[in-house]
XYZ file of C-alpha atoms in Angstrom:
667
model
C -0.688 0.163 0.078
C 3.210 2.621 0.690
C 2.832 3.404 -3.332
C 0.298 6.248 -4.677
C -3.063 4.326 -5.383
C -4.169 5.323 -1.174
C -3.885 9.110 -2.799
C -6.934 8.195 -5.403
C -8.416 6.075 -3.057
C -9.147 8.027 0.636
C -10.098 10.812 -1.647
C -12.980 8.258 -3.469
C -13.926 6.771 0.005
C -13.904 10.675 1.831
C -16.604 11.218 -0.121
C -18.223 8.431 -0.689
C -18.766 8.315 3.377
C -19.980 12.313 2.737
C -17.255 13.847 4.471
C -16.740 17.443 4.005
C -14.040 17.017 1.517
C -12.523 21.425 1.336
C -9.669 20.452 2.912
C -8.348 16.968 0.733
C -5.369 18.895 -0.385
C -4.041 19.808 3.068
C -0.735 17.284 3.436
C -1.328 16.967 7.661
C -5.918 17.051 7.830
C -5.468 13.956 4.588
C -3.042 12.497 6.971
C -5.821 12.820 9.644
C -8.189 11.047 7.500
C -5.646 8.228 6.308
C -4.487 7.322 10.084
C -7.681 7.083 11.256
C -9.305 4.329 8.553
C -5.356 2.046 9.263
C -5.007 2.675 5.321
C -0.991 1.240 5.105
C 1.022 3.437 4.019
C 3.420 6.003 6.208
C 1.872 9.721 4.446
C -0.290 10.293 2.228
C -1.464 13.465 -0.254
C -3.254 14.509 -3.602
C -0.555 17.237 -4.801
C -1.764 17.400 -8.579
C -4.389 14.744 -8.295
C -7.504 16.132 -9.849
C -10.705 15.729 -7.680
C -12.201 14.274 -10.514
C -9.471 11.867 -10.619
C -9.968 9.891 -7.460
C -13.414 9.131 -9.363
C -11.666 6.737 -10.117
C -11.818 4.294 -7.603
C -15.551 5.258 -5.945
C -16.656 2.225 -6.755
C -14.008 0.515 -4.973
C -14.058 2.039 -1.428
C -16.305 -0.022 -0.288
C -13.247 -3.103 -0.014
C -10.290 -2.560 2.253
C -7.143 -0.332 0.333
C -5.120 -3.335 -0.550
C -8.233 -5.185 -1.609
C -9.405 -2.735 -3.449
C -5.991 -1.472 -5.191
C -5.776 -5.189 -6.057
C -9.537 -5.315 -8.187
C -7.465 -2.525 -9.802
C -3.895 -3.940 -10.182
C -6.210 -6.307 -12.267
C -8.213 -3.716 -14.026
C -5.133 -2.288 -15.259
C -4.555 -5.551 -16.530
C -7.778 -6.155 -18.241
C -7.755 -1.984 -19.857
C -3.862 -3.415 -22.070
C -6.086 -6.319 -24.301
C -8.947 -2.912 -25.676
C -5.079 -0.717 -25.869
C -3.376 -3.231 -27.252
C -6.252 -3.738 -30.344
C -6.793 -0.217 -30.265
C -2.966 -0.097 -31.446
C -2.713 -3.184 -33.584
C -5.917 -1.667 -35.701
C -4.583 2.269 -36.082
C -1.089 1.020 -36.835
C -1.542 -2.379 -38.455
C 1.443 -2.972 -36.516
C 1.358 -7.316 -36.051
C -0.211 -8.693 -32.170
C 2.913 -9.638 -31.023
C 4.508 -6.382 -31.873
C 2.373 -4.159 -30.026
C 2.027 -6.903 -27.141
C 6.173 -7.153 -26.845
C 6.662 -2.809 -26.719
C 3.406 -3.493 -24.093
C 5.480 -5.409 -22.149
C 8.598 -4.044 -22.724
C 7.215 -0.828 -21.139
C 8.905 -0.723 -17.682
C 6.589 2.513 -17.014
C 3.961 -0.441 -17.144
C 5.315 -1.905 -14.437
C 5.625 1.474 -12.756
C 1.859 2.082 -12.630
C 0.566 -1.796 -11.283
C 2.925 -1.546 -8.676
C 2.206 2.163 -7.595
C -1.989 1.458 -9.064
C -1.486 4.867 -10.465
C -3.891 6.341 -13.273
C -2.246 6.346 -17.012
C -2.699 2.532 -17.907
C -6.211 4.021 -17.911
C -5.267 7.493 -19.616
C -3.292 5.534 -22.252
C -6.742 3.541 -23.311
C -8.756 7.179 -23.767
C -6.230 8.741 -25.289
C -5.819 5.511 -27.467
C -10.009 5.016 -28.238
C -9.640 9.376 -29.325
C -7.218 8.787 -31.989
C -9.532 5.915 -32.284
C -12.864 7.209 -32.877
C -10.917 10.218 -34.801
C -9.521 7.888 -37.425
C -13.409 6.290 -37.612
C -14.387 9.978 -38.316
C -16.702 9.679 -35.059
C -15.674 12.836 -33.891
C -17.053 13.681 -30.951
C -16.503 10.539 -29.186
C -13.402 11.260 -29.682
C -13.109 15.052 -28.020
C -15.210 12.885 -25.694
C -12.781 10.510 -24.724
C -10.288 13.595 -24.410
C -11.988 15.468 -22.558
C -11.799 12.352 -19.816
C -8.035 12.885 -20.211
C -7.974 15.428 -19.918
C -10.134 16.207 -16.630
C -8.173 13.899 -14.849
C -4.957 14.743 -15.840
C -4.547 18.514 -17.105
C -1.930 17.561 -19.581
C -4.023 16.551 -22.573
C -5.564 19.448 -23.047
C -2.851 19.859 -25.141
C -3.398 17.133 -27.028
C -7.581 19.940 -27.829
C -4.556 21.675 -30.115
C -5.140 18.621 -32.847
C -9.130 19.852 -33.677
C -8.433 23.665 -33.062
C -5.729 23.566 -35.906
C -7.906 21.207 -37.803
C -11.427 23.248 -37.451
C -12.601 19.979 -36.564
C -15.547 22.132 -34.484
C -17.609 19.067 -33.553
C -14.689 17.812 -31.987
C -13.591 21.257 -29.658
C -17.577 21.198 -28.994
C -17.902 17.550 -27.921
C -14.318 17.569 -25.781
C -15.401 21.383 -23.875
C -19.394 19.558 -23.437
C -17.315 16.643 -21.938
C -15.417 18.873 -19.536
C -17.663 21.464 -18.396
C -20.170 17.550 -17.711
C -17.361 16.324 -15.961
C -15.939 19.395 -13.264
C -20.116 19.807 -12.874
C -20.194 16.759 -11.264
C -16.477 16.278 -9.760
C -17.599 19.903 -7.625
C -20.912 17.656 -6.859
C -19.081 15.696 -5.572
C -16.663 17.162 -3.361
C -17.425 20.173 -3.105
C -16.697 24.423 -4.631
C -13.600 24.887 -2.227
C -11.663 21.439 -2.727
C -11.528 22.153 -6.826
C -10.588 26.586 -6.381
C -8.548 24.593 -3.766
C -7.118 23.291 -6.537
C -7.709 25.568 -9.789
C -6.018 28.644 -8.010
C -3.363 26.962 -5.216
C -2.193 23.659 -6.622
C -2.043 24.124 -10.017
C -0.176 27.513 -10.766
C 2.453 25.736 -8.747
C 2.745 22.328 -11.016
C 2.624 25.030 -14.383
C 5.994 26.351 -13.064
C 7.601 23.195 -11.763
C 7.372 23.493 -7.830
C 5.226 20.997 -7.268
C 6.266 17.712 -5.292
C 9.928 17.443 -6.595
C 10.895 21.129 -7.534
C 14.568 20.020 -7.333
C 14.395 16.008 -7.878
C 16.412 13.581 -10.246
C 13.848 14.482 -12.825
C 13.475 14.246 -16.710
C 11.249 17.828 -16.588
C 12.819 20.872 -17.683
C 11.988 22.579 -14.787
C 13.286 19.874 -12.188
C 16.792 19.788 -14.044
C 17.068 23.838 -14.978
C 16.080 24.414 -10.785
C 18.744 22.169 -9.923
C 21.148 24.007 -11.621
C 19.741 27.692 -10.980
C 17.677 27.647 -8.535
C 18.668 27.412 -4.259
C 16.574 26.594 -1.669
C 18.399 26.626 1.694
C 17.784 23.118 2.243
C 16.931 21.353 -0.740
C 19.367 22.022 -3.643
C 22.101 24.501 -1.253
C 24.152 24.526 -4.678
C 23.818 24.215 -7.460
C 25.546 25.406 -10.601
C 24.901 28.762 -11.048
C 22.687 30.516 -8.674
C 20.445 32.504 -11.501
C 16.897 33.203 -11.189
C 17.757 34.407 -14.115
C 18.949 31.541 -16.162
C 16.042 29.757 -15.108
C 13.538 32.311 -15.665
C 14.971 32.909 -19.664
C 15.413 28.586 -20.639
C 12.854 27.554 -18.274
C 10.235 29.292 -21.070
C 12.299 28.482 -23.470
C 13.099 25.704 -23.677
C 9.561 24.285 -23.177
C 8.432 26.620 -25.748
C 10.618 25.443 -28.402
C 10.033 22.099 -27.661
C 6.652 22.123 -28.534
C 6.036 24.906 -30.913
C 6.471 22.189 -33.524
C 3.707 20.304 -32.791
C 1.348 22.416 -33.035
C 3.159 24.093 -36.711
C 3.581 21.059 -37.911
C -0.150 20.022 -38.459
C -2.070 20.965 -41.570
C -5.080 20.784 -42.091
C -5.245 19.609 -45.922
C -3.633 16.340 -44.775
C -5.721 14.003 -43.510
C -4.089 11.034 -44.081
C -4.195 8.118 -42.001
C -0.617 8.116 -41.221
C -0.740 12.207 -40.916
C -3.077 11.588 -38.436
C -1.126 9.654 -36.811
C 2.204 10.962 -36.387
C 0.403 14.337 -35.324
C -1.665 13.407 -32.393
C 1.633 11.461 -31.669
C 3.861 14.363 -31.850
C 1.537 16.234 -29.715
C 1.003 13.505 -27.244
C 5.685 13.258 -26.881
C 5.381 17.267 -26.798
C 3.258 17.063 -23.865
C 5.413 14.751 -21.914
C 8.676 16.257 -22.417
C 7.496 20.135 -21.140
C 5.203 18.618 -18.277
C 6.869 19.407 -14.801
C 5.854 15.888 -13.237
C 7.521 13.670 -15.377
C 7.361 10.623 -13.048
C 8.687 7.476 -14.427
C 4.897 5.918 -14.630
C 4.309 8.599 -16.982
C 5.807 6.938 -19.797
C 3.459 4.580 -20.242
C 2.099 7.086 -22.916
C 4.898 6.118 -24.608
C 3.839 2.761 -26.190
C 0.863 5.139 -28.821
C 3.200 7.006 -30.821
C 6.516 4.326 -30.606
C 3.510 1.569 -31.558
C 3.345 4.874 -34.171
C 6.827 5.327 -35.101
C 8.223 1.709 -35.545
C 5.168 1.202 -36.954
C 5.644 3.965 -40.261
C 9.934 2.522 -39.501
C 9.155 -0.991 -40.944
C 7.230 0.425 -43.595
C 9.931 2.450 -44.563
C 12.831 -0.069 -43.916
C 14.207 1.906 -42.074
C 15.750 -0.334 -39.554
C 18.663 1.310 -38.815
C 16.142 4.437 -37.347
C 14.133 1.923 -36.320
C 17.100 -0.240 -33.838
C 17.582 4.070 -32.660
C 13.494 4.339 -31.347
C 13.602 0.854 -29.826
C 16.847 1.796 -27.292
C 15.687 5.528 -27.160
C 12.356 3.872 -25.245
C 14.194 1.848 -23.221
C 15.906 4.367 -22.267
C 13.451 6.603 -21.514
C 11.620 4.274 -19.727
C 14.565 2.116 -17.548
C 14.570 3.673 -14.258
C 18.328 5.333 -13.325
C 19.475 5.818 -9.818
C 20.761 9.144 -8.682
C 23.009 10.082 -5.825
C 20.988 12.558 -3.191
C 22.465 15.686 -3.744
C 24.699 15.078 -7.913
C 27.000 18.805 -8.117
C 27.250 20.561 -11.075
C 27.270 19.967 -14.675
C 26.907 16.399 -13.338
C 23.758 16.494 -12.515
C 23.213 15.919 -15.940
C 23.987 12.369 -16.003
C 21.379 11.273 -13.841
C 18.801 12.859 -16.306
C 18.640 10.497 -19.504
C 14.906 9.822 -20.013
C 14.720 13.921 -20.719
C 18.018 14.254 -23.587
C 15.781 10.852 -25.481
C 12.333 12.501 -25.023
C 13.913 15.025 -26.555
C 15.549 12.613 -29.271
C 12.128 11.313 -29.747
C 10.246 13.957 -30.362
C 12.186 15.869 -33.526
C 12.405 12.848 -34.952
C 9.108 13.052 -35.390
C 9.107 16.232 -35.757
C 11.736 15.117 -38.643
C 8.890 12.942 -39.859
C 6.674 15.132 -40.062
C 8.204 17.679 -41.369
C 9.499 15.149 -44.543
C 5.842 13.708 -45.277
C 5.510 18.131 -45.320
C 8.521 18.734 -48.473
C 6.351 15.078 -50.270
C 2.984 16.729 -50.383
C 3.598 20.303 -50.494
C 1.445 22.745 -48.794
C -1.062 25.668 -48.873
C -0.720 28.751 -47.038
C -1.992 28.321 -43.644
C -2.103 31.823 -41.614
C -2.727 30.901 -38.587
C 0.164 29.421 -38.614
C 2.071 33.373 -38.079
C -0.926 33.637 -35.515
C 0.922 30.736 -33.134
C 4.514 31.462 -33.675
C 3.345 35.816 -32.679
C 1.045 34.123 -29.161
C 4.172 31.494 -28.918
C 6.259 34.286 -29.097
C 4.786 36.654 -26.085
C 4.130 34.042 -24.411
C 7.461 32.757 -23.942
C 7.818 36.590 -23.089
C 5.366 37.628 -20.694
C 6.224 33.638 -19.013
C 10.213 34.849 -19.011
C 8.945 38.477 -16.861
C 6.463 36.007 -15.202
C 9.011 33.855 -13.918
C 11.644 36.020 -12.915
C 9.133 38.161 -10.630
C 8.226 35.419 -8.860
C 11.608 33.359 -8.850
C 13.557 36.569 -6.877
C 11.195 37.529 -4.841
C 10.282 34.230 -3.204
C 13.965 34.331 -2.517
C 13.783 37.749 -0.333
C 11.913 35.571 1.825
C 14.980 33.242 2.473
C 16.416 35.878 4.971
C 14.100 35.088 7.387
C 14.364 30.577 7.274
C 15.472 29.534 10.855
C 18.349 27.552 9.532
C 16.717 24.631 11.675
C 19.128 20.953 11.778
C 16.190 18.632 11.252
C 13.717 20.157 9.052
C 11.244 17.162 7.613
C 10.154 17.958 4.032
C 6.935 19.693 5.681
C 8.050 21.935 9.129
C 4.107 22.825 10.404
C 2.948 25.210 13.054
C 5.947 25.883 14.804
C 5.900 27.398 17.915
C 8.572 29.716 20.261
C 9.650 27.426 23.937
C 11.403 29.297 26.627
C 14.126 26.323 25.215
C 13.671 26.875 21.996
C 11.265 26.086 18.507
C 9.174 23.129 18.686
C 6.998 21.515 14.868
C 6.059 19.315 13.149
C 8.077 17.552 10.400
C 6.804 15.144 7.471
C 9.358 12.595 6.417
C 9.328 9.428 4.722
C 8.367 8.246 8.373
C 4.818 9.985 8.916
C 4.195 12.927 11.862
C 6.665 13.964 15.042
C 7.109 16.401 17.216
C 10.788 18.199 17.094
C 11.842 19.944 19.393
C 15.233 21.952 18.768
C 16.956 24.108 20.658
C 20.526 25.559 20.212
C 21.362 22.930 17.295
C 20.617 19.951 19.417
C 17.881 18.095 17.721
C 15.104 15.384 20.330
C 12.068 13.656 18.425
C 8.679 13.695 20.330
C 8.164 10.267 19.157
C 9.558 6.934 17.615
C 9.510 7.029 13.804
C 9.150 3.609 13.831
C 5.439 4.896 15.974
C 1.951 3.839 14.653
C 0.843 7.144 14.940
C 1.333 10.522 13.795
C 1.739 14.067 15.859
C 0.030 16.385 13.925
C -1.080 19.059 15.942
C 0.964 20.424 19.406
C 0.369 22.854 21.778
C 2.897 23.807 25.263
C 2.653 26.029 29.015
C 2.350 25.576 32.476
C 3.983 22.560 32.285
C 1.914 20.399 29.814
C 3.148 19.771 26.127
C -0.217 18.280 24.958
C 0.036 17.152 21.197
C -2.258 15.301 18.939
C -1.945 12.033 17.301
C -3.725 10.212 14.518
C -3.950 6.372 14.673
C -6.707 4.253 13.620
C -8.169 4.586 17.336
C -8.614 8.262 16.043
C -7.783 11.720 16.892
C -6.606 11.996 20.775
C -4.902 15.037 22.968
C -1.880 13.487 25.197
C 0.625 15.363 27.783
C 3.609 13.944 26.393
C 4.199 14.289 30.962
C 1.876 11.357 30.186
C 1.720 9.985 27.271
C 0.025 6.406 28.819
C -3.596 8.521 29.535
C -5.196 10.102 27.022
C -6.545 13.878 27.487
C -9.121 14.472 25.343
C -10.122 11.682 22.838
C -12.029 12.666 19.093
C -9.495 16.109 18.622
C -6.807 18.141 17.098
C -5.722 21.269 17.116
C -5.505 21.665 21.075
C -4.570 24.946 22.680
C -5.148 26.263 26.099
C -5.713 29.383 26.694
C -4.085 32.167 29.294
C -4.284 31.199 32.825
C -4.282 27.431 31.239
C -7.111 25.828 33.100
C -8.856 26.232 29.864
C -8.190 23.496 26.727
C -9.521 24.384 23.682
C -9.846 22.144 20.435
C -11.914 21.272 17.044
C -13.718 18.094 16.567
C -14.513 17.077 13.299
C -18.245 15.439 12.631
C -18.026 14.084 8.714
C -15.371 16.397 7.792
C -16.001 19.623 9.663
C -14.439 20.872 12.872
C -16.847 22.689 15.231
C -14.215 24.781 18.484
C -14.940 22.900 21.554
C -13.431 24.124 25.026
C -13.358 21.728 28.182
C -13.213 23.196 31.694
C -10.960 22.973 34.520
C -8.529 20.476 32.647
C -6.915 19.130 35.117
C -10.003 18.396 37.306
C -11.658 15.387 37.020
C -15.035 16.764 37.542
C -14.601 18.656 33.676
C -17.584 19.760 31.205
C -16.781 19.615 27.036
C -18.945 23.183 25.451
C -18.558 24.070 22.021
C -18.322 27.487 21.150
C -18.972 27.532 17.762
C -22.130 27.005 15.916
C -22.542 23.622 13.341
C -23.516 25.542 9.986
C -19.418 26.375 10.203
C -16.987 24.304 9.268
C -13.800 25.096 11.912
C -10.479 25.101 10.435
C -8.619 26.625 13.222
C -7.979 28.571 15.593
C -6.581 31.208 18.623
C -8.704 30.730 22.288
C -7.222 32.848 24.948
C -10.663 32.293 26.874
C -13.893 31.649 26.651
C -14.400 35.486 26.328
C -11.840 36.637 24.125
C -10.750 33.870 20.691
C -10.826 34.079 17.137
C -10.959 30.715 14.616
C -11.024 30.690 10.958
C -14.729 28.816 9.521
C -16.846 29.112 5.631
C -20.085 28.685 5.538
C -21.965 27.207 2.604
C -18.939 26.288 0.428
C -17.807 30.049 0.661
C -13.590 30.879 1.106
C -12.912 30.344 4.568
C -12.946 34.214 6.388
C -12.298 34.636 10.151
C -14.778 34.993 13.164
C -14.128 36.931 16.402
C -14.965 36.868 19.675
C -14.552 39.010 22.314
C -16.750 41.923 25.046
C -18.644 42.885 22.576
C -18.501 40.683 20.438
C -19.603 36.941 19.805
C -18.753 34.510 16.608
C -18.865 37.096 14.602
C -16.777 38.292 11.545
C -14.523 40.567 10.772
C -14.802 42.286 7.078
C -11.305 40.041 5.729
C -12.144 37.467 2.531
C -10.630 34.814 2.033
C -8.003 34.707 5.456
C -7.401 31.509 7.519
C -4.821 31.048 11.165
C -5.246 33.706 12.906
C -2.803 34.400 15.848
C -3.792 36.291 19.349
C -0.446 38.453 20.157
C -0.251 37.052 24.428
C -0.941 41.480 24.568
C -4.036 41.072 23.342
C -3.004 44.589 20.999
C -2.991 42.008 17.596
C -3.790 38.993 15.883
C -1.173 38.353 12.673
C -2.999 35.858 10.337
C -3.168 34.857 6.008
C -4.713 37.282 3.327
C -5.577 34.750 0.272
C -4.604 36.683 -2.807
C -3.520 36.171 -5.728
C -3.448 32.412 -4.887
C -1.078 32.008 -2.123
C -2.092 33.249 1.813
C 0.848 36.040 2.693
C 0.765 37.510 6.567
C -1.452 40.396 7.405
C -1.884 42.174 10.690
C -4.688 43.980 12.767
C -4.548 46.670 15.227
C -7.929 44.173 17.512
C -8.081 47.852 19.217
C -8.697 50.087 16.154
C -9.264 47.128 12.738
C -6.247 48.701 11.244
C -4.921 45.763 8.860
C -0.907 46.227 7.204
C 0.331 43.717 4.606
C 3.823 41.931 6.624
C 4.874 41.199 3.191
C 3.889 40.830 -1.190
C 5.423 37.473 -2.072
C 3.925 35.045 -4.381
C 4.447 31.833 -2.040
C 2.503 31.124 0.813
C 2.674 32.043 4.538
C 0.612 30.482 6.709
C -0.285 28.832 10.634
C 2.098 32.610 12.290
C 2.446 32.598 16.158
C 3.906 35.708 18.490
C 6.888 35.113 20.244
C 6.891 36.062 24.199
C 7.631 39.828 22.953
C 4.048 40.508 21.099
C 6.185 41.954 17.675
C 7.561 38.537 16.864
C 6.492 35.613 14.816
C 6.953 32.071 14.172
C 5.443 30.697 10.550
C 5.780 27.842 7.737
C 6.836 29.572 4.399
C 7.114 27.480 1.555
C 8.862 29.947 -0.236
C 11.735 28.496 -2.957
C 9.990 25.002 -2.078
C 6.642 23.016 -3.452
C 4.086 24.008 -2.568
C 2.094 23.728 1.568
C 6.187 22.299 1.977
C 6.443 25.032 4.439
C 9.752 25.506 5.931
C 9.477 27.933 9.806
C 10.995 31.939 9.667
C 10.572 34.312 12.155
C 10.107 38.042 10.856
C 10.087 40.454 13.835
C 6.297 42.231 12.598
C 6.171 45.110 15.639
C 8.755 47.759 15.532
């Protein structure tokens, strides 16, 4: 189960169980739900997964996770039968040759092992091409739209319909895509889709996803490693230059994609030409993809079958041998050291040059056919040329602004010794900083003081430490497991303080414990009075119609929390001597933090798809922006001086993969 399948399974299961999935793209939230259901994988996260794609696992959610995965693998094996038949039919290759190409695909093995989605995607794309060749244009557009709603990059294939003026296929694709989105919104709600579209997709498009600095086969990944610094993940790039990255990334991506668009010929409707254009667009989309995991390249089965059939008919056996070599190299896994230095890094990404070789070989075949048959003038090529050039210029300008602005935040980063992939909820203590660190072994509460690191749980612990608070001799931590979320005191971890609760918060006097309790994914702010007494009571502070995300608590008469209502964006609500759960006019705001001296409230406001820090004067209501950066600043916590904030920042990293920062915000 320690693969990608639980990502799809969990999202679909939450819908099946009627849960509010507004926060399913938040790492800690989905991890908590996974723990409660005893899904046997250590970490989970949806990252780039579209909500609609997870519905493929919905019929399997009544089964145990491992049984569901077994059935999913069998379904994927069954998909190979229609895929093989379609490829044989459209290319003219024999069944044994098609089968050989399929089973020489190492990415196919990865798809089956990981329970991934790309075999189904190959079926949809191949089926769409088959339908187009059989002149079932509406069905072709519909199938391609379903593929695009599952994984965004098949949208590029719609350029084929646009260039060939095939309005029937285009309209059918748009209609089907809209219908699929409507179904997805009905299942997951509007907020989950708003989150994915505004807060996830822009990061994915520019390559700032989970593996931004990994040894990947993407153009953006290689350029990240060579030209962009990050204190933890890439401290020593070959040449630290956001300008080089901003110029090269969009330029190289457009040089790879542009010929696939400009070489489409509307006047040539031959089967071979259509297959070449389809293959070129698919190969180009994989080449410029910012998420080129190994299993993605099972889709190369389609263009390789097309190219192999053409080369066999033309008796170009030398080129066929080169194609086979490239195909095996694209799928073959290459292990890389954790931090290869300088240009040596390029030796560990052979997949990218091999993909480029196959792509430009396809372009060469398309160009030769163009010269042999002649062509009519098509003024749309000039329009496309101007549009693509303008896109490169605007993208380079935007990328440079983003990368330079993100690196300004590095000056506030706390140089922790044990930063995980994600360090969340930082809080200052008398001895240092405590935070929850996300690693491949789960979430662990970590204490760091002057470079000395201590973990409050074992890496083999069967639970995750997802939220915590400390003070008055207590360290209260939420431990999520198959038994639910339990808040325990680390001074006596064998005794549960409270069941079914998360986000613990101690009052100013240390006598009251506030927490959030969920009901089908909807949070409610609660308090337990007389914490250390045997005669305690629990009281709900918020009405049931509000879905509470997080809170800051001083007392039962003074607290703030963020919540959503009726699918709207989250906003902050306030309670004090004059207000009771009154919304503050701060649309799209989260993560309230009340200062110890009672004068200030820090919070994060959503602007252009990112959450930035703001400060509000509690007496006058005046607000002030702390920073304007194109990345997230979340989970602020005041230090004892009521002037300095600790917070999480993902600037220069991957979306929501926060490091700890400290900033003095009050003079």
